[in-house]
């Protein structure tokens, strides 16, 4: 199937590692012109090197922290300045924040800012360009809604689910879709280096929790992202689509 992505412009946040990196590679391989954003310039340049070495145009790199309130507008200006438009936005900057139930406001503010407000601000900055062109695809990486304890990121991502659904309904007739993708366990910096750093405990976790029997690769998210980014996916909006090897237990 031709995904009709040639020359579509895609902005991917959190592209220095993990899922964002995988999404950028797959979108570039499908013919998109790609802008990749994160804080660590050396890692972004490494991702750009890999994409170029695979025979695709070198991505445009944007070194930004998404937390400041004006970051969304700055990132938008860089993308529109380089490409003149933005067709696809992949919100992958984010991260788990497991905390004590009585953590202070500063802890809550940082986690909500990273995983909800920064996503909303960047999306709101980019959407007018999509509306003007009558085409847009916004995808946000969220998470499985099965709290083991208190986690700011989970609360923020639940907010993203509700917000994204609202955006999908408001902008449906304009050809701009909004979908959320909750990963289960995809190999990434936070998964391999922080949450599951011990290989023995990791294998036990997999055995007990992941029906397919292994952690996913970033590209396992990337292939779904490429399909949803395509004009072929015009009828899929307001959805929450799990990529988790069968991990979540609820049936809807
Ligand atoms: N991997 C999974 O299985 C899994 C499971 C549940 C949810 N998720 C969600 O999926 C998304 C991607 O996760 P991942 O596991 O692939 O992440 P990761 O490998 O840990 O990488 C996180 C990415 O976010 C960027 N980032 C973090 N804070 C940032 C900031 N303040 N400003 C700009 N960029 C920032 C990092 O880049 P720099 O540090 O270079 O800025 C990096 O590129 C996240 O929203 C995460 O919560 C992933």
CSV table of C-alpha atoms and ligand atoms in Angstrom, one decimal:
chain,number,residue,atom,x,y,z
A,1,UNK,CA,0.0,0.0,0.0
A,2,UNK,CA,1.3,3.4,-0.9
A,3,UNK,CA,1.0,5.6,2.2
A,4,UNK,CA,1.1,8.8,0.0
A,5,UNK,CA,3.5,10.4,2.5
A,6,UNK,CA,6.1,11.7,-0.1
A,7,UNK,CA,7.1,15.3,0.8
A,8,UNK,CA,4.7,15.5,3.7
A,9,UNK,CA,6.3,17.6,6.5
A,10,UNK,CA,6.5,15.8,9.9
A,11,UNK,CA,7.7,17.3,13.2
A,12,UNK,CA,8.7,14.7,15.8
A,13,UNK,CA,9.4,15.7,19.4
A,14,UNK,CA,11.4,13.5,21.8
A,15,UNK,CA,13.2,12.3,18.7
A,16,UNK,CA,16.7,12.0,20.3
A,17,UNK,CA,15.8,8.6,21.8
A,18,UNK,CA,13.2,5.9,21.9
A,19,UNK,CA,9.8,6.1,20.2
A,20,UNK,CA,10.4,9.6,18.8
A,21,UNK,CA,13.6,8.4,17.1
A,22,UNK,CA,11.8,5.3,15.7
A,23,UNK,CA,8.9,7.4,14.4
A,24,UNK,CA,11.3,9.9,12.7
A,25,UNK,CA,13.2,7.0,11.0
A,26,UNK,CA,10.0,5.3,9.7
A,27,UNK,CA,8.5,8.6,8.5
A,28,UNK,CA,11.7,9.6,6.7
A,29,UNK,CA,11.8,6.2,5.0
A,30,UNK,CA,8.3,6.7,3.8
A,31,UNK,CA,9.3,10.0,2.1
A,32,UNK,CA,8.4,12.6,4.7
A,33,UNK,CA,10.5,15.7,5.2
A,34,UNK,CA,11.3,15.4,8.9
A,35,UNK,CA,12.0,17.9,11.7
A,36,UNK,CA,13.3,16.3,14.9
A,37,UNK,CA,13.3,18.1,18.2
A,38,UNK,CA,14.8,17.4,21.7
A,39,UNK,CA,17.3,19.0,24.1
A,40,UNK,CA,20.4,16.9,23.4
A,41,UNK,CA,21.9,18.2,20.2
A,42,UNK,CA,24.6,15.4,19.9
A,43,UNK,CA,21.9,12.7,20.0
A,44,UNK,CA,19.7,14.5,17.5
A,45,UNK,CA,22.6,14.8,15.1
A,46,UNK,CA,23.3,11.1,15.5
A,47,UNK,CA,19.7,10.3,14.6
A,48,UNK,CA,20.0,12.7,11.6
A,49,UNK,CA,23.2,10.9,10.5
A,50,UNK,CA,21.4,7.5,10.6
A,51,UNK,CA,18.5,8.8,8.6
A,52,UNK,CA,20.8,10.3,6.0
A,53,UNK,CA,22.9,7.2,5.9
A,54,UNK,CA,19.8,5.2,5.1
A,55,UNK,CA,19.4,7.2,1.9
A,56,UNK,CA,16.8,9.8,3.1
A,57,UNK,CA,17.1,13.6,3.2
A,58,UNK,CA,18.8,14.8,6.4
A,59,UNK,CA,16.2,15.8,9.0
A,60,UNK,CA,16.0,19.4,10.2
A,61,UNK,CA,17.2,19.4,13.9
A,62,UNK,CA,15.6,21.7,16.5
A,63,UNK,CA,17.3,21.8,19.9
A,64,UNK,CA,14.7,23.0,22.4
A,65,UNK,CA,13.4,22.2,25.8
A,66,UNK,CA,9.6,21.9,25.5
A,67,UNK,CA,8.9,23.1,29.1
A,68,UNK,CA,9.1,26.9,28.7
A,69,UNK,CA,5.7,28.4,27.9
A,70,UNK,CA,6.9,29.9,24.6
A,71,UNK,CA,8.7,26.7,23.4
A,72,UNK,CA,5.7,25.6,21.3
A,73,UNK,CA,5.7,28.9,19.4
A,74,UNK,CA,9.5,28.8,18.9
A,75,UNK,CA,9.4,25.2,17.6
A,76,UNK,CA,6.5,26.1,15.2
A,77,UNK,CA,8.5,29.1,13.9
A,78,UNK,CA,11.5,26.9,13.2
A,79,UNK,CA,9.5,24.3,11.3
A,80,UNK,CA,7.4,26.7,9.3
A,81,UNK,CA,10.5,28.8,8.6
A,82,UNK,CA,12.3,25.7,7.2
A,83,UNK,CA,9.4,24.0,5.4
A,84,UNK,CA,6.6,26.5,5.1
A,85,UNK,CA,4.1,24.1,6.6
A,86,UNK,CA,3.6,21.2,9.0
A,87,UNK,CA,1.4,18.2,8.0
A,88,UNK,CA,2.2,15.8,10.8
A,89,UNK,CA,3.0,16.3,14.5
A,90,UNK,CA,4.3,13.5,16.7
A,91,UNK,CA,4.3,14.4,20.4
A,92,UNK,CA,6.7,12.0,21.9
A,93,UNK,CA,8.7,14.1,24.4
A,94,UNK,CA,7.6,13.0,27.8
A,95,UNK,CA,8.3,10.5,30.5
A,96,UNK,CA,7.1,8.5,33.5
A,97,UNK,CA,7.0,10.3,36.9
A,98,UNK,CA,6.2,7.8,39.6
A,99,UNK,CA,5.9,9.8,42.9
A,100,UNK,CA,4.7,9.5,46.5
A,101,UNK,CA,1.0,10.3,46.8
A,102,UNK,CA,1.8,13.5,48.8
A,103,UNK,CA,4.5,14.9,46.5
A,104,UNK,CA,4.7,18.7,46.5
A,105,UNK,CA,3.3,21.0,43.8
A,106,UNK,CA,6.7,21.5,42.1
A,107,UNK,CA,6.8,17.8,41.3
A,108,UNK,CA,3.3,17.8,40.0
A,109,UNK,CA,3.8,20.9,38.0
A,110,UNK,CA,6.9,19.6,36.2
A,111,UNK,CA,5.2,16.3,35.3
A,112,UNK,CA,2.0,17.9,34.2
A,113,UNK,CA,3.9,20.5,32.2
A,114,UNK,CA,6.0,17.9,30.4
A,115,UNK,CA,3.3,15.4,29.7
A,116,UNK,CA,0.2,17.6,29.1
A,117,UNK,CA,0.7,21.4,28.9
A,118,UNK,CA,3.7,21.3,26.6
A,119,UNK,CA,1.9,18.9,24.3
A,120,UNK,CA,-1.2,21.1,24.2
A,121,UNK,CA,0.8,24.3,23.6
A,122,UNK,CA,2.9,22.9,20.8
A,123,UNK,CA,-0.2,21.3,19.2
A,124,UNK,CA,-2.1,24.6,19.4
A,125,UNK,CA,0.8,26.4,17.8
A,126,UNK,CA,1.0,24.0,14.9
A,127,UNK,CA,-2.8,23.3,14.2
A,128,UNK,CA,-3.5,26.7,12.5
A,129,UNK,CA,-1.0,25.7,9.7
A,130,UNK,CA,-2.8,22.3,9.4
A,131,UNK,CA,-6.2,24.0,9.2
A,132,UNK,CA,-4.9,26.4,6.5
A,133,UNK,CA,-3.8,23.5,4.4
A,134,UNK,CA,-6.8,21.3,5.1
A,135,UNK,CA,-4.6,18.4,6.2
A,136,UNK,CA,-3.2,17.5,9.6
A,137,UNK,CA,-2.3,14.4,11.6
A,138,UNK,CA,-1.5,14.8,15.4
A,139,UNK,CA,-0.4,11.8,17.4
A,140,UNK,CA,0.5,11.9,21.0
A,141,UNK,CA,2.3,9.1,22.9
A,142,UNK,CA,0.3,8.4,26.1
A,143,UNK,CA,0.3,5.4,28.3
A,144,UNK,CA,-1.7,2.4,29.6
A,145,UNK,CA,-4.4,3.5,32.1
A,146,UNK,CA,-3.7,1.0,34.8
A,147,UNK,CA,-2.0,2.9,37.7
A,148,UNK,CA,0.1,0.7,40.0
A,149,UNK,CA,0.6,3.7,42.3
A,150,UNK,CA,0.6,7.5,41.8
A,151,UNK,CA,2.3,8.7,38.7
A,152,UNK,CA,2.1,12.3,37.4
A,153,UNK,CA,2.6,11.2,33.9
A,154,UNK,CA,-0.4,8.8,34.0
A,155,UNK,CA,-2.6,11.6,35.3
A,156,UNK,CA,-1.3,14.0,32.6
A,157,UNK,CA,-1.8,11.4,29.9
A,158,UNK,CA,-5.3,10.7,31.0
A,159,UNK,CA,-5.8,14.5,30.5
A,160,UNK,CA,-4.3,14.1,27.0
A,161,UNK,CA,-6.8,11.4,26.1
A,162,UNK,CA,-9.7,13.7,27.0
A,163,UNK,CA,-8.2,16.7,25.3
A,164,UNK,CA,-7.2,14.8,22.2
A,165,UNK,CA,-10.8,13.5,21.8
A,166,UNK,CA,-12.1,17.0,22.1
A,167,UNK,CA,-9.7,18.3,19.5
A,168,UNK,CA,-10.6,15.5,17.2
A,169,UNK,CA,-14.3,16.4,17.2
A,170,UNK,CA,-13.6,20.2,16.9
A,171,UNK,CA,-11.3,19.8,13.9
A,172,UNK,CA,-12.8,16.7,12.1
A,173,UNK,CA,-14.3,18.5,9.2
A,174,UNK,CA,-11.1,20.4,8.5
A,175,UNK,CA,-9.2,17.2,7.7
A,176,UNK,CA,-7.1,17.3,10.9
A,177,UNK,CA,-7.1,14.1,12.9
A,178,UNK,CA,-6.0,13.5,16.5
A,179,UNK,CA,-5.1,10.2,18.0
A,180,UNK,CA,-3.3,8.9,21.1
A,181,UNK,CA,-1.0,5.9,21.1
A,182,UNK,CA,-0.4,4.3,24.5
A,183,UNK,CA,2.8,2.2,24.3
A,184,UNK,CA,3.2,-0.8,26.6
A,185,UNK,CA,6.9,-1.5,26.9
A,186,UNK,CA,8.9,-0.2,24.0
A,187,UNK,CA,12.7,-0.2,24.1
A,188,UNK,CA,13.7,3.3,24.9
A,189,UNK,CA,16.0,5.3,27.3
A,190,UNK,CA,13.5,5.4,30.2
A,191,UNK,CA,12.5,1.7,29.7
A,192,UNK,CA,15.9,0.1,29.3
A,193,UNK,CA,18.1,2.5,31.4
A,194,UNK,CA,15.7,3.5,34.2
A,195,UNK,CA,12.5,1.4,34.6
A,196,UNK,CA,13.9,-2.0,33.6
A,197,UNK,CA,17.6,-1.7,33.9
A,198,UNK,CA,18.2,-5.1,35.5
A,199,UNK,CA,18.2,-7.8,32.8
A,200,UNK,CA,17.0,-10.6,35.1
A,201,UNK,CA,14.2,-8.6,36.6
A,202,UNK,CA,13.3,-7.4,33.1
A,203,UNK,CA,12.9,-10.9,31.8
A,204,UNK,CA,10.7,-11.8,34.8
A,205,UNK,CA,8.6,-8.7,34.2
A,206,UNK,CA,8.2,-9.7,30.5
A,207,UNK,CA,7.2,-13.2,31.5
A,208,UNK,CA,4.6,-12.0,33.9
A,209,UNK,CA,3.1,-9.1,32.0
A,210,UNK,CA,3.7,-9.2,28.2
A,211,UNK,CA,1.8,-11.9,26.3
A,212,UNK,CA,3.9,-11.7,23.1
A,213,UNK,CA,7.0,-12.2,25.3
A,214,UNK,CA,9.3,-9.3,24.5
A,215,UNK,CA,9.6,-5.5,24.6
A,216,UNK,CA,8.7,-3.7,21.4
A,217,UNK,CA,11.1,-1.8,19.2
A,218,UNK,CA,10.6,1.9,18.6
A,219,UNK,CA,9.8,1.1,14.9
A,220,UNK,CA,6.8,-1.0,16.2
A,221,UNK,CA,5.2,2.3,17.1
A,222,UNK,CA,6.7,4.0,14.0
A,223,UNK,CA,4.8,1.7,11.5
A,224,UNK,CA,1.4,2.5,13.1
A,225,UNK,CA,2.4,6.2,13.2
A,226,UNK,CA,3.2,6.2,9.5
A,227,UNK,CA,-0.2,4.7,8.7
A,228,UNK,CA,-2.1,7.1,10.9
A,229,UNK,CA,0.0,10.0,9.3
A,230,UNK,CA,-1.2,8.9,5.9
A,231,UNK,CA,-4.1,10.3,3.9
A,232,UNK,CA,-5.3,6.6,4.0
A,233,UNK,CA,-6.1,7.1,7.7
A,234,UNK,CA,-8.6,10.0,7.2
A,235,UNK,CA,-11.4,8.1,8.9
A,236,UNK,CA,-9.5,7.3,12.1
A,237,UNK,CA,-9.7,10.2,14.6
A,238,UNK,CA,-10.3,10.6,18.4
A,239,UNK,CA,-8.9,7.1,19.0
A,240,UNK,CA,-6.7,5.6,21.6
A,241,UNK,CA,-4.7,2.8,19.9
A,242,UNK,CA,-2.5,0.5,22.1
A,243,UNK,CA,0.8,-0.8,20.9
A,244,UNK,CA,1.7,-3.1,23.8
A,245,UNK,CA,2.1,-6.8,22.7
A,246,UNK,CA,-1.3,-7.6,24.4
A,247,UNK,CA,-0.1,-6.1,27.8
A,248,UNK,CA,-3.2,-4.2,29.0
A,249,UNK,CA,-5.8,-6.3,30.5
A,250,UNK,CA,-9.1,-4.5,30.0
A,251,UNK,CA,-11.1,-5.5,26.9
A,252,UNK,CA,-12.2,-2.1,25.5
B,1,LIG,N1,8.7,3.5,25.9
B,1,LIG,C1,7.6,3.0,26.4
B,1,LIG,O1,7.3,1.8,26.5
B,1,LIG,C2,6.6,4.0,26.9
B,1,LIG,C3,5.6,3.6,27.8
B,1,LIG,C4,4.6,4.5,28.2
B,1,LIG,C5,4.6,5.8,27.7
B,1,LIG,N2,5.6,6.2,26.9
B,1,LIG,C6,5.6,7.6,26.4
B,1,LIG,O2,6.1,7.6,25.1
B,1,LIG,C7,6.8,8.8,24.9
B,1,LIG,C8,8.2,8.5,24.5
B,1,LIG,O3,8.8,7.7,25.5
B,1,LIG,P1,10.2,6.9,25.3
B,1,LIG,O4,10.1,5.8,26.3
B,1,LIG,O5,10.4,6.7,23.9
B,1,LIG,O6,11.2,8.0,25.8
B,1,LIG,P2,12.8,8.1,26.0
B,1,LIG,O7,13.5,7.1,25.2
B,1,LIG,O8,13.0,8.1,27.5
B,1,LIG,O9,13.1,9.5,25.4
B,1,LIG,C9,12.4,10.7,25.9
B,1,LIG,C10,12.5,11.7,24.8
B,1,LIG,O10,11.8,12.9,25.2
B,1,LIG,C11,12.7,14.0,25.2
B,1,LIG,N3,12.4,14.9,26.2
B,1,LIG,C12,12.3,14.7,27.5
B,1,LIG,N4,12.1,15.8,28.2
B,1,LIG,C13,12.2,16.8,27.3
B,1,LIG,C14,12.1,18.2,27.4
B,1,LIG,N5,11.9,18.9,28.6
B,1,LIG,N6,12.2,19.0,26.3
B,1,LIG,C15,12.4,18.4,25.1
B,1,LIG,N7,12.5,17.0,24.9
B,1,LIG,C16,12.4,16.3,26.0
B,1,LIG,C17,14.1,13.3,25.3
B,1,LIG,O11,15.1,14.1,24.7
B,1,LIG,P3,16.2,15.0,25.4
B,1,LIG,O12,16.5,14.4,26.7
B,1,LIG,O13,17.4,14.9,24.5
B,1,LIG,O14,15.6,16.4,25.5
B,1,LIG,C18,13.9,12.0,24.5
B,1,LIG,O15,14.1,12.3,23.1
B,1,LIG,C19,6.8,9.6,26.3
B,1,LIG,O16,5.7,10.5,26.3
B,1,LIG,C20,6.5,8.4,27.3
B,1,LIG,O17,5.9,8.9,28.4
B,1,LIG,C21,6.6,5.3,26.5
